[in-house]
mmCIF file with all atom_site columns, C-alpha atoms in Angstrom:
data_model
loop_
_atom_site.group_PDB
_atom_site.id
_atom_site.type_symbol
_atom_site.label_atom_id
_atom_site.label_alt_id
_atom_site.label_comp_id
_atom_site.label_asym_id
_atom_site.label_entity_id
_atom_site.label_seq_id
_atom_site.pdbx_PDB_ins_code
_atom_site.Cartn_x
_atom_site.Cartn_y
_atom_site.Cartn_z
_atom_site.occupancy
_atom_site.B_iso_or_equiv
_atom_site.pdbx_formal_charge
_atom_site.auth_seq_id
_atom_site.auth_comp_id
_atom_site.auth_asym_id
_atom_site.auth_atom_id
_atom_site.pdbx_PDB_model_num
ATOM 1   C CA . MET P 1 1   ? 106.026 100.218 117.826 1.00 88.00 ? 1   MET P CA 1
ATOM 2   C CA . ASN P 1 2   ? 103.404 97.682  116.790 1.00 93.00 ? 2   ASN P CA 1
ATOM 3   C CA . LEU P 1 3   ? 101.521 98.064  113.521 1.00 96.00 ? 3   LEU P CA 1
ATOM 4   C CA . TYR P 1 4   ? 98.717  95.938  112.108 1.00 96.00 ? 4   TYR P CA 1
ATOM 5   C CA . ALA P 1 5   ? 98.279  95.215  108.401 1.00 96.00 ? 5   ALA P CA 1
ATOM 6   C CA . ILE P 1 6   ? 95.042  96.100  106.637 1.00 95.00 ? 6   ILE P CA 1
ATOM 7   C CA . ASN P 1 7   ? 96.085  94.890  103.178 1.00 94.00 ? 7   ASN P CA 1
ATOM 8   C CA . SER P 1 8   ? 99.281  93.564  101.533 1.00 96.00 ? 8   SER P CA 1
ATOM 9   C CA . ILE P 1 9   ? 100.822 92.864  98.124  1.00 97.00 ? 9   ILE P CA 1
ATOM 10  C CA . ARG P 1 10  ? 104.087 91.572  96.664  1.00 97.00 ? 10  ARG P CA 1
ATOM 11  C CA . THR P 1 11  ? 105.597 93.509  93.758  1.00 97.00 ? 11  THR P CA 1
ATOM 12  C CA . ASN P 1 12  ? 108.699 94.870  92.037  1.00 97.00 ? 12  ASN P CA 1
ATOM 13  C CA . ASN P 1 13  ? 109.356 98.491  91.036  1.00 92.00 ? 13  ASN P CA 1
ATOM 14  C CA . PHE P 1 14  ? 111.018 97.571  87.744  1.00 93.00 ? 14  PHE P CA 1
ATOM 15  C CA . GLU P 1 15  ? 109.844 94.101  86.693  1.00 94.00 ? 15  GLU P CA 1
ATOM 16  C CA . ASP P 1 16  ? 106.129 94.090  87.583  1.00 96.00 ? 16  ASP P CA 1
ATOM 17  C CA . GLU P 1 17  ? 104.060 95.751  84.853  1.00 96.00 ? 17  GLU P CA 1
ATOM 18  C CA . GLN P 1 18  ? 101.051 95.740  87.209  1.00 96.00 ? 18  GLN P CA 1
ATOM 19  C CA . MET P 1 19  ? 102.929 97.399  90.098  1.00 95.00 ? 19  MET P CA 1
ATOM 20  C CA . MET P 1 20  ? 101.110 100.748 90.029  1.00 93.00 ? 20  MET P CA 1
ATOM 21  C CA . SER P 1 21  ? 97.727  99.083  89.634  1.00 96.00 ? 21  SER P CA 1
ATOM 22  C CA . LYS P 1 22  ? 98.450  96.672  92.500  1.00 97.00 ? 22  LYS P CA 1
ATOM 23  C CA . ILE P 1 23  ? 99.534  99.497  94.802  1.00 96.00 ? 23  ILE P CA 1
ATOM 24  C CA . GLN P 1 24  ? 96.566  101.695 93.918  1.00 96.00 ? 24  GLN P CA 1
ATOM 25  C CA . THR P 1 25  ? 94.074  98.842  94.427  1.00 97.00 ? 25  THR P CA 1
ATOM 26  C CA . MET P 1 26  ? 95.713  97.876  97.732  1.00 97.00 ? 26  MET P CA 1
ATOM 27  C CA . TRP P 1 27  ? 95.404  101.442 99.085  1.00 96.00 ? 27  TRP P CA 1
ATOM 28  C CA . GLU P 1 28  ? 91.821  101.854 97.843  1.00 96.00 ? 28  GLU P CA 1
ATOM 29  C CA . GLU P 1 29  ? 90.730  98.600  99.505  1.00 96.00 ? 29  GLU P CA 1
ATOM 30  C CA . ALA P 1 30  ? 92.526  99.525  102.724 1.00 95.00 ? 30  ALA P CA 1
ATOM 31  C CA . PHE P 1 31  ? 90.855  102.932 102.937 1.00 93.00 ? 31  PHE P CA 1
ATOM 32  C CA . ARG P 1 32  ? 87.439  101.348 102.381 1.00 95.00 ? 32  ARG P CA 1
ATOM 33  C CA . GLN P 1 33  ? 88.159  99.058  105.335 1.00 93.00 ? 33  GLN P CA 1
ATOM 34  C CA . LEU P 1 34  ? 89.443  101.916 107.485 1.00 93.00 ? 34  LEU P CA 1
ATOM 35  C CA . GLY P 1 35  ? 86.259  103.940 107.178 1.00 90.00 ? 35  GLY P CA 1
ATOM 36  C CA . LYS P 1 36  ? 86.434  106.837 109.642 1.00 90.00 ? 36  LYS P CA 1
ATOM 37  C CA . TYR P 1 37  ? 89.832  105.903 111.136 1.00 93.00 ? 37  TYR P CA 1
ATOM 38  C CA . ARG P 1 38  ? 91.690  109.141 111.950 1.00 93.00 ? 38  ARG P CA 1
ATOM 39  C CA . GLY P 1 39  ? 95.107  107.931 113.125 1.00 96.00 ? 39  GLY P CA 1
ATOM 40  C CA . ASN P 1 40  ? 98.408  107.641 111.289 1.00 97.00 ? 40  ASN P CA 1
ATOM 41  C CA . VAL P 1 41  ? 98.454  105.258 108.334 1.00 97.00 ? 41  VAL P CA 1
ATOM 42  C CA . TYR P 1 42  ? 101.624 103.467 107.246 1.00 97.00 ? 42  TYR P CA 1
ATOM 43  C CA . GLY P 1 43  ? 102.930 101.957 104.042 1.00 97.00 ? 43  GLY P CA 1
ATOM 44  C CA . LEU P 1 44  ? 105.340 99.212  105.171 1.00 97.00 ? 44  LEU P CA 1
ATOM 45  C CA . TYR P 1 45  ? 108.066 97.929  102.828 1.00 97.00 ? 45  TYR P CA 1
ATOM 46  C CA . TYR P 1 46  ? 109.653 94.643  103.919 1.00 96.00 ? 46  TYR P CA 1
ATOM 47  C CA . ASP P 1 47  ? 110.714 91.128  102.924 1.00 96.00 ? 47  ASP P CA 1
ATOM 48  C CA . TYR P 1 48  ? 113.083 92.540  100.325 1.00 97.00 ? 48  TYR P CA 1
ATOM 49  C CA . GLN P 1 49  ? 114.457 90.029  97.837  1.00 96.00 ? 49  GLN P CA 1
ATOM 50  C CA . SER P 1 50  ? 117.631 92.086  97.470  1.00 95.00 ? 50  SER P CA 1
ATOM 51  C CA . ASN P 1 51  ? 117.554 95.865  97.079  1.00 94.00 ? 51  ASN P CA 1
ATOM 52  C CA . TYR P 1 52  ? 115.122 98.422  95.636  1.00 93.00 ? 52  TYR P CA 1
ATOM 53  C CA . ARG P 1 53  ? 115.326 96.686  92.262  1.00 94.00 ? 53  ARG P CA 1
ATOM 54  C CA . GLY P 1 54  ? 114.148 93.317  93.628  1.00 96.00 ? 54  GLY P CA 1
ATOM 55  C CA . ASP P 1 55  ? 110.785 92.022  94.777  1.00 97.00 ? 55  ASP P CA 1
ATOM 56  C CA . TYR P 1 56  ? 109.371 93.299  98.062  1.00 98.00 ? 56  TYR P CA 1
ATOM 57  C CA . SER P 1 57  ? 106.197 93.155  100.121 1.00 97.00 ? 57  SER P CA 1
ATOM 58  C CA . LEU P 1 58  ? 104.104 96.224  100.833 1.00 98.00 ? 58  LEU P CA 1
ATOM 59  C CA . SER P 1 59  ? 101.370 96.528  103.450 1.00 97.00 ? 59  SER P CA 1
ATOM 60  C CA . VAL P 1 60  ? 99.020  99.273  104.528 1.00 98.00 ? 60  VAL P CA 1
ATOM 61  C CA . ALA P 1 61  ? 99.066  99.280  108.324 1.00 97.00 ? 61  ALA P CA 1
ATOM 62  C CA . ILE P 1 62  ? 97.745  101.192 111.321 1.00 97.00 ? 62  ILE P CA 1
ATOM 63  C CA . GLU P 1 63  ? 98.534  101.339 115.041 1.00 94.00 ? 63  GLU P CA 1
ATOM 64  C CA . GLU P 1 64  ? 95.138  99.845  116.003 1.00 92.00 ? 64  GLU P CA 1
ATOM 65  C CA . ASP P 1 65  ? 94.716  96.077  116.108 1.00 92.00 ? 65  ASP P CA 1
ATOM 66  C CA . ARG P 1 66  ? 91.891  95.090  113.771 1.00 89.00 ? 66  ARG P CA 1
ATOM 67  C CA . GLY P 1 67  ? 92.927  91.471  113.425 1.00 87.00 ? 67  GLY P CA 1
ATOM 68  C CA . GLY P 1 68  ? 95.539  91.892  110.681 1.00 88.00 ? 68  GLY P CA 1
ATOM 69  C CA . ALA P 1 69  ? 99.120  90.651  110.694 1.00 92.00 ? 69  ALA P CA 1
ATOM 70  C CA . ARG P 1 70  ? 101.207 92.303  113.418 1.00 94.00 ? 70  ARG P CA 1
ATOM 71  C CA . PHE P 1 71  ? 104.488 94.052  112.612 1.00 93.00 ? 71  PHE P CA 1
ATOM 72  C CA . HIS P 1 72  ? 106.889 95.131  115.311 1.00 91.00 ? 72  HIS P CA 1
ATOM 73  C CA . LEU P 1 73  ? 109.200 98.003  114.410 1.00 86.00 ? 73  LEU P CA 1
ATOM 74  C CA . PRO P 1 74  ? 111.975 98.097  117.030 1.00 74.00 ? 74  PRO P CA 1
ATOM 75  C CA . ASN P 1 75  ? 112.616 101.550 118.450 1.00 73.00 ? 75  ASN P CA 1
ATOM 76  C CA . HIS P 1 76  ? 116.374 100.947 118.257 1.00 68.00 ? 76  HIS P CA 1
ATOM 77  C CA . ASP P 1 77  ? 116.387 100.768 114.461 1.00 73.00 ? 77  ASP P CA 1
ATOM 78  C CA . ARG P 1 78  ? 117.983 103.777 112.871 1.00 92.00 ? 78  ARG P CA 1
ATOM 79  C CA . TYR P 1 79  ? 116.078 105.589 110.168 1.00 95.00 ? 79  TYR P CA 1
ATOM 80  C CA . GLU P 1 80  ? 116.849 108.362 107.726 1.00 95.00 ? 80  GLU P CA 1
ATOM 81  C CA . VAL P 1 81  ? 113.677 110.449 107.369 1.00 96.00 ? 81  VAL P CA 1
ATOM 82  C CA . PHE P 1 82  ? 112.652 112.049 104.083 1.00 98.00 ? 82  PHE P CA 1
ATOM 83  C CA . LYS P 1 83  ? 109.822 114.586 104.056 1.00 98.00 ? 83  LYS P CA 1
ATOM 84  C CA . VAL P 1 84  ? 107.510 114.360 101.041 1.00 98.00 ? 84  VAL P CA 1
ATOM 85  C CA . ASP P 1 85  ? 106.441 117.558 99.302  1.00 98.00 ? 85  ASP P CA 1
ATOM 86  C CA . THR P 1 86  ? 102.712 116.929 99.406  1.00 97.00 ? 86  THR P CA 1
ATOM 87  C CA . ALA P 1 87  ? 102.022 120.115 97.411  1.00 97.00 ? 87  ALA P CA 1
ATOM 88  C CA . ASP P 1 88  ? 103.666 118.388 94.432  1.00 97.00 ? 88  ASP P CA 1
ATOM 89  C CA . GLU P 1 89  ? 101.505 115.736 92.748  1.00 95.00 ? 89  GLU P CA 1
ATOM 90  C CA . GLN P 1 90  ? 104.691 113.733 92.106  1.00 96.00 ? 90  GLN P CA 1
ATOM 91  C CA . GLY P 1 91  ? 106.102 114.400 95.596  1.00 97.00 ? 91  GLY P CA 1
ATOM 92  C CA . LEU P 1 92  ? 106.093 110.779 96.751  1.00 95.00 ? 92  LEU P CA 1
ATOM 93  C CA . LEU P 1 93  ? 107.754 109.519 93.570  1.00 94.00 ? 93  LEU P CA 1
ATOM 94  C CA . LYS P 1 94  ? 110.346 112.315 93.731  1.00 97.00 ? 94  LYS P CA 1
ATOM 95  C CA . ALA P 1 95  ? 111.162 111.449 97.351  1.00 98.00 ? 95  ALA P CA 1
ATOM 96  C CA . TRP P 1 96  ? 111.710 107.778 96.458  1.00 97.00 ? 96  TRP P CA 1
ATOM 97  C CA . SER P 1 97  ? 113.849 108.814 93.461  1.00 96.00 ? 97  SER P CA 1
ATOM 98  C CA . LYS P 1 98  ? 115.975 110.935 95.811  1.00 97.00 ? 98  LYS P CA 1
ATOM 99  C CA . ILE P 1 99  ? 116.377 107.939 98.144  1.00 98.00 ? 99  ILE P CA 1
ATOM 100 C CA . TRP P 1 100 ? 117.464 105.672 95.278  1.00 96.00 ? 100 TRP P CA 1
ATOM 101 C CA . ASP P 1 101 ? 119.853 108.339 93.925  1.00 97.00 ? 101 ASP P CA 1
ATOM 102 C CA . GLN P 1 102 ? 121.459 108.763 97.354  1.00 97.00 ? 102 GLN P CA 1
ATOM 103 C CA . GLU P 1 103 ? 121.834 105.006 97.673  1.00 96.00 ? 103 GLU P CA 1
ATOM 104 C CA . GLU P 1 104 ? 123.423 104.696 94.217  1.00 96.00 ? 104 GLU P CA 1
ATOM 105 C CA . ALA P 1 105 ? 125.835 107.515 95.106  1.00 97.00 ? 105 ALA P CA 1
ATOM 106 C CA . GLY P 1 106 ? 126.872 105.696 98.309  1.00 96.00 ? 106 GLY P CA 1
ATOM 107 C CA . LEU P 1 107 ? 125.348 108.387 100.531 1.00 97.00 ? 107 LEU P CA 1
ATOM 108 C CA . LEU P 1 108 ? 122.649 106.149 102.027 1.00 97.00 ? 108 LEU P CA 1
ATOM 109 C CA . LYS P 1 109 ? 123.500 102.744 103.531 1.00 96.00 ? 109 LYS P CA 1
ATOM 110 C CA . ARG P 1 110 ? 120.170 100.901 103.684 1.00 96.00 ? 110 ARG P CA 1
ATOM 111 C CA . THR P 1 111 ? 119.575 97.748  105.740 1.00 94.00 ? 111 THR P CA 1
ATOM 112 C CA . TYR P 1 112 ? 116.532 96.576  103.736 1.00 95.00 ? 112 TYR P CA 1
ATOM 113 C CA . SER P 1 113 ? 114.840 95.379  106.924 1.00 92.00 ? 113 SER P CA 1
ATOM 114 C CA . CYS P 1 114 ? 111.635 97.436  107.097 1.00 93.00 ? 114 CYS P CA 1
ATOM 115 C CA . ASP P 1 115 ? 111.091 100.886 105.615 1.00 96.00 ? 115 ASP P CA 1
ATOM 116 C CA . PHE P 1 116 ? 107.852 102.815 105.868 1.00 97.00 ? 116 PHE P CA 1
ATOM 117 C CA . GLU P 1 117 ? 105.854 105.788 104.700 1.00 97.00 ? 117 GLU P CA 1
ATOM 118 C CA . LYS P 1 118 ? 104.006 107.559 107.502 1.00 97.00 ? 118 LYS P CA 1
ATOM 119 C CA . TYR P 1 119 ? 100.821 109.389 106.539 1.00 97.00 ? 119 TYR P CA 1
ATOM 120 C CA . TYR P 1 120 ? 99.661  111.857 109.180 1.00 97.00 ? 120 TYR P CA 1
ATOM 121 C CA . PRO P 1 121 ? 95.966  112.793 109.507 1.00 96.00 ? 121 PRO P CA 1
ATOM 122 C CA . ALA P 1 122 ? 96.773  116.446 108.691 1.00 96.00 ? 122 ALA P CA 1
ATOM 123 C CA . GLY P 1 123 ? 98.233  115.412 105.316 1.00 96.00 ? 123 GLY P CA 1
ATOM 124 C CA . GLU P 1 124 ? 101.992 115.356 105.956 1.00 97.00 ? 124 GLU P CA 1
ATOM 125 C CA . VAL P 1 125 ? 103.961 112.369 104.661 1.00 98.00 ? 125 VAL P CA 1
ATOM 126 C CA . GLU P 1 126 ? 107.398 111.132 105.711 1.00 98.00 ? 126 GLU P CA 1
ATOM 127 C CA . ILE P 1 127 ? 109.446 108.189 104.433 1.00 98.00 ? 127 ILE P CA 1
ATOM 128 C CA . TYR P 1 128 ? 111.561 106.318 106.991 1.00 96.00 ? 128 TYR P CA 1
ATOM 129 C CA . ILE P 1 129 ? 114.478 104.358 105.530 1.00 96.00 ? 129 ILE P CA 1
ATOM 130 C CA . ALA P 1 130 ? 116.247 101.851 107.798 1.00 95.00 ? 130 ALA P CA 1
ATOM 131 C CA . ILE P 1 131 ? 119.998 102.499 107.753 1.00 95.00 ? 131 ILE P CA 1
ATOM 132 C CA . HIS P 1 132 ? 123.159 100.886 109.176 1.00 89.00 ? 132 HIS P CA 1
#
């Protein structure tokens, strides 16, 4: 699958005091650029320094080429899929916490290649974690 970046940042979940502000601004700018786009929107996590505690890059991307950087997600990559409870205001954060907890417990063997959040037009959200 090919995806095309709309906007990107580099951050760290634990060391970057501006992380939430950076992410929020990135998404706001991306949605302004997307206008009336009605397809799936992706949050791509890649270029990991180490693990979820290290620096990483995050891009908002879509399946339509609008001149942004191209990302190719191979179909052969294996992913563990986590559904986000979108009825819960903290659903996304809780899903990521569950992922990190599973990893710490040895239940999730991540590759740290490219993970992504998939936002469907109807409002559903899934997180795809690349695994061994």
